[in-house]
């Protein structure tokens, strides 16, 4: 179906969510609260999204009949995961409205396309080169220098499929480890902080940005987000306006996370885009007038966007499977911390590095909130 400003979906409509993880779960919670019906589609069963949805369809994204049947049963499809084959999105779009469009996913599911789109649009990105052979890697290292980072072009997240190259790197061995996958060599960015901006854009082009998040990563995985970010006002404005420009340029309808590196000079460089709610925006569920999940729903349903106002300084800490290392977490002690909000995603198996849930804490400042949330997590993990 063609994208049209006329397609507005009011409560009572059915939202189809492609993907079934925690982002879809929180979207489903927001949707159900507003009286929408939620169907989810992914290859898995008993999923974080499926547990709170009206209907969980378990089939391969490549199963054309299943994708078409799913699309016929909903009013609008959106995504909580960008690595859905674009062909499947096209099948779905023949039966229902799809927001954001497949073209947005196509760009964001491939680092090289994403970087070319950004560089082509005049957006700041680290210098990069496309790599398909060992000799291209050698030439690119000559041009870009070291340290640099080699990343697979497709299916990379949380630092997966990445190698940092130092002067001592054995490029033959490095290339062999990529197993022939198309890659991108990226200049190392000596950032001072990592920040992100979640931006929403409606069907009519209206935009809304969330307060800038400051993100601390451990082992390439987001560990703690603090909001508001401890950055100068002019960086805040520059980051927000950059995110809005990207949202317009890509033709977003929905929610987009723009991950940024902040350099000591105050300059900002885009690391990557995610055309869906983002881990760094989880704080908004408890701390903003409208969460990023409700905002995605509003945008894809063609409703006006809600206020993104931050109610209190806040911090979010991810709960990885590692929190379960000493046995069952100490739920009772954390429950006795009256200002800590616990979110769990309903995943049965707590593997190290697996995102199982998160905690949110408030404070007089983002720093104090971060102190509380880290303390609560340590208590939970019996550290
Ligand atoms: P990514 O999966 O590309 O978001 O990378 C995960 C994390 O690796 C980022 O959040 C950074 O902490 C680090 N990283 C990735 N690319 C670079 C880079 N070009 N320079 C410095 N650090 C990087």
Coordinates of C-alpha atoms and ligand atoms in Angstrom, one line a residue:
X1 CA 0.0 0.0 0.0
X2 CA 1.3 3.5 -0.8
X3 CA 2.5 5.7 2.1
X4 CA -0.1 8.3 2.7
X5 CA -0.8 10.9 5.3
X6 CA -4.4 9.8 5.2
X7 CA -3.5 6.5 6.8
X8 CA -4.2 7.2 10.5
X9 CA -4.7 4.3 12.8
X10 CA -6.7 5.0 16.0
X11 CA -6.8 2.8 19.2
X12 CA -8.4 -0.5 18.4
X13 CA -6.2 -0.9 15.3
X14 CA -3.7 -3.7 15.0
X15 CA 0.0 -3.0 14.9
X16 CA 2.3 -5.7 13.5
X17 CA 5.8 -5.7 15.0
X18 CA 8.6 -7.4 13.0
X19 CA 11.0 -8.7 15.5
X20 CA 10.2 -10.0 19.0
X21 CA 12.8 -8.8 21.5
X22 CA 12.7 -6.4 24.4
X23 CA 12.1 -3.3 22.2
X24 CA 9.0 -4.9 20.7
X25 CA 7.9 -5.9 24.2
X26 CA 8.1 -2.3 25.5
X27 CA 6.3 -1.1 22.3
X28 CA 3.6 -3.7 22.9
X29 CA 3.2 -2.6 26.5
X30 CA 2.8 1.0 25.3
X31 CA 0.4 0.0 22.6
X32 CA -1.7 -2.1 24.8
X33 CA -1.9 0.7 27.3
X34 CA -3.4 2.9 24.5
X35 CA -5.9 0.2 23.4
X36 CA -4.1 -1.1 20.3
X37 CA -3.8 -4.8 19.4
X38 CA -0.3 -6.1 18.9
X39 CA 0.8 -8.9 16.6
X40 CA 4.5 -9.9 16.5
X41 CA 6.5 -11.9 13.8
X42 CA 9.9 -13.6 14.2
X43 CA 11.4 -17.0 13.9
X44 CA 11.3 -17.6 17.7
X45 CA 8.7 -18.7 20.2
X46 CA 7.7 -17.4 23.7
X47 CA 9.6 -14.2 22.9
X48 CA 9.8 -11.0 25.0
X49 CA 7.3 -9.3 22.6
X50 CA 5.2 -12.4 22.1
X51 CA 4.6 -12.7 25.9
X52 CA 2.7 -9.4 25.9
X53 CA 1.3 -9.4 22.4
X54 CA -2.2 -10.5 21.3
X55 CA -0.7 -12.8 18.7
X56 CA 2.8 -14.3 18.3
X57 CA 3.6 -15.6 14.8
X58 CA 6.7 -17.8 14.6
X59 CA 8.0 -18.2 11.1
X60 CA 11.1 -17.3 9.1
X61 CA 11.3 -13.8 7.6
X62 CA 12.0 -15.6 4.3
X63 CA 8.6 -17.4 4.5
X64 CA 6.7 -15.4 1.9
X65 CA 3.3 -17.0 2.6
X66 CA 3.7 -16.4 6.4
X67 CA 4.8 -12.8 5.9
X68 CA 1.9 -12.0 3.6
X69 CA -0.6 -13.7 6.0
X70 CA 0.8 -11.7 8.9
X71 CA 0.5 -8.4 6.9
X72 CA -3.1 -9.2 6.0
X73 CA -4.0 -9.5 9.7
X74 CA -2.7 -6.1 10.8
X75 CA -3.3 -2.4 9.9
X76 CA 0.3 -1.2 10.0
X77 CA 3.7 -2.9 10.3
X78 CA 6.6 -1.5 12.2
X79 CA 10.0 -2.9 13.3
X80 CA 11.9 -3.5 16.5
X81 CA 14.8 -5.0 14.7
X82 CA 16.3 -3.7 11.5
X83 CA 17.8 -6.8 10.0
X84 CA 14.6 -8.0 8.3
X85 CA 15.2 -8.9 4.7
X86 CA 14.0 -6.0 2.5
X87 CA 12.2 -8.4 0.2
X88 CA 10.0 -9.5 3.2
X89 CA 9.2 -5.8 3.8
X90 CA 8.1 -5.5 0.2
X91 CA 5.8 -8.5 0.5
X92 CA 4.3 -7.0 3.6
X93 CA 3.9 -3.6 2.0
X94 CA 1.5 -5.1 -0.6
X95 CA -1.0 -5.8 2.1
X96 CA -0.7 -3.1 4.8
X97 CA 1.0 0.2 5.6
X98 CA 4.7 -0.3 6.6
X99 CA 6.4 2.4 8.6
X100 CA 9.3 3.2 8.5
X101 CA 9.6 2.3 4.8
X102 CA 11.8 -0.6 3.6
X103 CA 14.2 1.9 2.1
X104 CA 15.1 3.2 5.6
X105 CA 15.8 -0.4 6.8
X106 CA 17.8 -1.1 3.6
X107 CA 20.2 1.8 4.5
X108 CA 20.4 1.1 8.2
X109 CA 21.0 -2.7 8.0
X110 CA 24.2 -2.3 6.2
X111 CA 27.1 -0.2 7.6
X112 CA 28.6 0.6 4.2
X113 CA 25.2 1.8 2.7
X114 CA 24.6 3.7 5.9
X115 CA 28.0 5.4 5.9
X116 CA 27.7 6.3 2.2
X117 CA 24.2 7.7 2.8
X118 CA 25.5 9.8 5.6
X119 CA 28.7 11.0 3.9
X120 CA 26.7 11.7 0.7
X121 CA 24.3 13.8 2.7
X122 CA 27.1 15.9 4.1
X123 CA 26.8 14.4 7.6
X124 CA 29.9 14.0 9.8
X125 CA 31.2 10.4 9.8
X126 CA 34.7 9.0 10.5
X127 CA 36.7 8.4 7.4
X128 CA 36.0 4.9 6.0
X129 CA 36.8 2.6 3.1
X130 CA 34.9 -0.4 1.7
X131 CA 36.8 -3.7 1.9
X132 CA 36.2 -6.9 -0.1
X133 CA 39.7 -8.3 -0.4
X134 CA 43.0 -8.5 1.6
X135 CA 44.7 -6.1 -0.8
X136 CA 41.9 -3.5 -0.4
X137 CA 42.4 -3.9 3.4
X138 CA 46.2 -3.2 3.0
X139 CA 45.5 -0.1 0.8
X140 CA 42.8 1.2 3.2
X141 CA 45.1 0.8 6.2
X142 CA 47.7 2.8 4.3
X143 CA 45.2 5.6 3.7
X144 CA 43.3 5.6 7.0
X145 CA 46.1 4.6 9.3
X146 CA 46.0 2.8 12.6
X147 CA 44.4 2.6 15.1
X148 CA 41.3 1.9 13.0
X149 CA 38.4 -0.5 13.2
X150 CA 37.4 -3.2 10.8
X151 CA 33.7 -3.9 10.9
X152 CA 31.5 -6.3 8.9
X153 CA 29.1 -4.4 6.6
X154 CA 26.1 -6.5 7.6
X155 CA 24.5 -7.8 10.8
X156 CA 26.8 -6.0 13.2
X157 CA 25.7 -4.8 16.6
X158 CA 27.1 -4.5 20.1
X159 CA 30.6 -4.7 18.7
X160 CA 30.0 -8.0 17.0
X161 CA 32.1 -8.6 13.9
X162 CA 34.6 -5.9 14.8
X163 CA 38.4 -5.9 15.0
X164 CA 40.5 -2.9 16.3
X165 CA 43.6 -2.7 14.2
X166 CA 46.8 -1.6 15.9
X167 CA 50.2 -1.0 14.3
X168 CA 51.2 -4.6 15.2
X169 CA 48.2 -6.1 13.3
X170 CA 48.9 -9.0 11.0
X171 CA 46.6 -8.0 8.1
X172 CA 46.6 -11.4 6.5
X173 CA 45.3 -13.0 9.7
X174 CA 42.8 -10.1 10.3
X175 CA 41.3 -10.5 6.8
X176 CA 41.2 -14.3 7.2
X177 CA 39.2 -13.8 10.4
X178 CA 36.5 -11.8 8.5
X179 CA 35.9 -15.0 6.4
X180 CA 35.4 -13.1 3.2
X181 CA 32.6 -10.9 4.5
X182 CA 32.3 -7.5 3.0
X183 CA 33.6 -5.0 5.6
X184 CA 34.3 -1.4 6.3
X185 CA 37.5 0.0 7.6
X186 CA 36.8 3.0 9.8
X187 CA 39.2 5.5 11.3
X188 CA 39.5 5.3 15.1
X189 CA 37.7 8.2 16.7
X190 CA 39.4 9.4 19.9
X191 CA 36.1 10.4 21.5
X192 CA 35.7 12.0 24.9
X193 CA 32.1 10.7 25.3
X194 CA 29.6 8.6 23.5
X195 CA 26.2 10.2 23.2
X196 CA 23.0 9.5 21.3
X197 CA 19.8 11.3 20.2
X198 CA 16.5 9.5 19.7
X199 CA 14.4 11.4 17.2
X200 CA 10.9 10.7 16.1
X201 CA 9.3 11.8 12.8
X202 CA 5.6 11.7 12.0
X203 CA 3.9 11.1 8.6
X204 CA 3.5 14.8 8.2
X205 CA 7.2 15.5 8.8
X206 CA 6.8 16.7 12.4
X207 CA 9.8 15.8 14.5
X208 CA 10.6 15.5 18.2
X209 CA 13.9 14.8 19.9
X210 CA 14.6 13.3 23.3
X211 CA 17.1 14.8 25.7
X212 CA 20.6 13.8 24.6
X213 CA 21.8 10.5 26.3
X214 CA 25.3 10.0 27.5
X215 CA 26.3 6.3 27.1
X216 CA 29.0 4.3 28.8
X217 CA 29.9 1.0 27.0
X218 CA 31.7 -2.0 28.5
X219 CA 33.0 -4.6 26.1
X220 CA 31.2 -2.8 23.2
X221 CA 27.8 -3.3 24.9
X222 CA 25.9 -0.4 26.4
X223 CA 26.3 -0.4 30.2
X224 CA 24.9 2.8 31.6
X225 CA 23.0 5.7 30.1
X226 CA 22.8 9.1 31.9
X227 CA 20.2 11.8 30.9
X228 CA 20.7 14.6 30.5
X229 CA 24.2 14.1 29.1
X230 CA 26.9 16.1 30.8
X231 CA 27.7 18.2 27.7
X232 CA 27.7 21.9 26.9
X233 CA 24.4 23.4 25.6
X234 CA 25.8 24.1 22.2
X235 CA 26.7 20.4 21.8
X236 CA 23.2 19.4 22.9
X237 CA 21.7 21.7 20.2
X238 CA 24.1 20.5 17.5
X239 CA 23.4 16.9 18.3
X240 CA 19.6 17.4 18.3
X241 CA 19.6 19.3 15.1
X242 CA 21.9 16.7 13.4
X243 CA 19.4 14.0 14.4
X244 CA 16.5 15.9 13.0
X245 CA 18.3 16.5 9.7
X246 CA 19.1 12.8 9.4
X247 CA 15.5 11.9 10.1
X248 CA 14.3 14.2 7.3
X249 CA 17.0 13.1 4.9
X250 CA 16.3 9.4 5.3
X251 CA 12.5 9.9 5.1
X252 CA 11.8 8.4 8.5
X253 CA 8.4 7.7 9.8
X254 CA 8.9 6.3 13.3
X255 CA 11.8 6.5 15.7
X256 CA 15.5 6.7 14.9
X257 CA 18.5 6.5 17.2
X258 CA 21.6 8.5 16.1
X259 CA 24.7 7.2 18.0
X260 CA 27.4 9.9 18.2
X261 CA 31.0 10.3 19.2
X262 CA 31.8 13.6 21.0
X263 CA 35.4 14.7 20.4
X264 CA 37.4 16.8 22.9
X265 CA 37.1 19.7 20.4
X266 CA 33.3 19.6 20.8
X267 CA 32.9 18.2 17.3
X268 CA 30.4 15.4 16.9
X269 CA 30.7 12.4 14.5
X270 CA 27.9 9.9 13.7
X271 CA 28.8 6.3 14.6
X272 CA 25.6 4.6 13.5
X273 CA 21.9 4.8 13.1
X274 CA 19.1 2.5 14.3
X275 CA 15.6 3.0 12.8
X276 CA 13.7 1.9 15.9
X277 CA 13.7 2.5 19.6
X278 CA 17.1 2.1 21.1
X279 CA 18.6 0.8 24.3
X280 CA 19.9 4.2 25.2
X281 CA 16.3 5.5 25.1
X282 CA 14.9 3.0 27.7
X283 CA 15.0 5.7 30.4
X284 CA 12.1 7.4 28.6
X285 CA 9.7 4.7 29.6
X286 CA 9.9 5.9 33.2
X287 CA 11.3 9.4 32.9
X288 CA 9.6 11.2 30.0
X289 CA 6.1 12.4 29.3
X290 CA 6.0 10.1 26.2
X291 CA 8.3 7.1 26.0
X292 CA 10.2 6.3 22.8
X293 CA 7.9 3.3 22.5
X294 CA 4.7 5.3 22.7
X295 CA 6.3 7.8 20.3
X296 CA 7.1 5.1 17.7
X297 CA 3.5 4.0 18.0
X298 CA 2.2 7.5 17.5
X299 CA 4.5 8.1 14.6
X300 CA 3.6 4.9 12.7
X301 CA -0.1 5.3 13.5
X302 CA -0.1 8.8 12.0
X303 CA -0.9 10.5 15.3
X304 CA 0.7 13.7 16.5
X305 CA 3.9 13.2 18.5
X306 CA 3.8 13.4 22.2
X307 CA 6.0 15.5 24.5
X308 CA 9.5 14.3 25.0
X309 CA 10.0 16.3 28.2
X310 CA 12.3 14.7 30.8
X311 CA 10.6 14.6 34.2
X312 CA 13.7 14.1 36.3
X313 CA 17.4 13.4 35.8
X314 CA 17.8 9.7 35.3
X315 CA 20.1 6.8 34.7
X316 CA 19.6 3.3 33.2
X317 CA 21.8 0.3 33.7
X318 CA 21.5 -2.8 31.6
X319 CA 21.1 -6.2 33.3
X320 CA 23.2 -8.6 31.3
X321 CA 23.1 -12.4 32.0
X322 CA 26.2 -11.9 34.0
X323 CA 24.1 -10.5 36.9
X324 CA 22.9 -14.1 37.4
X325 CA 26.5 -15.4 37.8
X326 CA 26.1 -15.8 41.6
X327 CA 22.7 -17.5 41.3
X328 CA 19.2 -15.9 41.5
X329 CA 19.6 -12.1 41.7
X330 CA 18.6 -10.4 45.0
X331 CA 15.1 -9.2 43.9
X332 CA 14.0 -8.5 47.5
X333 CA 16.8 -6.1 48.3
X334 CA 16.3 -4.2 45.0
X335 CA 12.6 -4.1 45.6
X336 CA 13.3 -2.3 48.9
X337 CA 15.0 0.5 47.0
X338 CA 11.9 2.5 46.6
X339 CA 13.1 4.7 43.7
X340 CA 14.6 1.9 41.5
X341 CA 12.5 0.7 38.6
X342 CA 13.0 -2.9 37.4
X343 CA 12.4 -4.0 33.9
X344 CA 12.8 -7.7 32.9
X345 CA 12.3 -9.0 29.4
X346 CA 11.0 -12.5 30.1
X347 CA 14.0 -14.3 28.7
X348 CA 14.4 -17.8 30.3
X349 CA 18.1 -18.3 29.9
X350 CA 20.6 -15.8 31.5
X351 CA 23.7 -16.2 29.3
X352 CA 26.7 -13.9 29.8
X353 CA 26.4 -10.8 27.7
X354 CA 22.6 -11.3 27.0
X355 CA 20.4 -8.4 27.7
X356 CA 17.9 -9.7 30.3
X357 CA 16.5 -6.4 31.6
X358 CA 17.5 -3.0 32.9
X359 CA 17.2 -0.8 36.0
X360 CA 16.3 2.9 36.1
X361 CA 17.1 5.3 38.9
X362 CA 16.4 9.0 39.4
X363 CA 18.5 11.6 41.1
X364 CA 19.1 15.3 41.6
X365 CA 21.6 15.0 38.7
X366 CA 22.3 12.4 36.1
X367 CA 25.6 11.6 38.0
X368 CA 23.7 10.9 41.2
X369 CA 21.2 8.8 39.3
X370 CA 24.0 6.8 37.8
X371 CA 25.5 6.2 41.2
X372 CA 22.2 4.8 42.5
X373 CA 21.6 2.6 39.5
X374 CA 25.0 1.1 39.6
X375 CA 24.7 0.5 43.3
X376 CA 21.3 -1.2 42.8
X377 CA 22.7 -3.4 40.1
X378 CA 25.6 -4.5 42.3
X379 CA 23.1 -5.4 45.1
X380 CA 21.0 -7.3 42.6
X381 CA 24.0 -9.3 41.4
X382 CA 25.1 -9.9 45.1
X383 CA 28.5 -8.2 44.4
Ligands
LIG1 P1 29.3 -0.2 17.0 O1 28.8 -1.6 17.0 O2 29.8 0.2 15.7 O3 28.2 0.7 17.6 O4 30.5 -0.1 18.0 C1 30.4 -0.5 19.3 C2 31.3 0.4 20.2 O5 32.7 0.2 19.7 C3 31.0 1.9 20.1 O6 30.0 2.3 20.9 C4 32.4 2.5 20.5 O7 32.5 2.4 21.9 C5 33.4 1.5 19.8 N1 33.7 2.0 18.5 C6 33.1 1.6 17.3 N2 33.7 2.3 16.3 C7 34.6 3.1 16.8 C8 35.6 4.0 16.2 N3 35.6 4.2 14.9 N4 36.4 4.7 17.0 C9 36.4 4.5 18.3 N5 35.5 3.6 18.9 C10 34.7 2.9 18.2

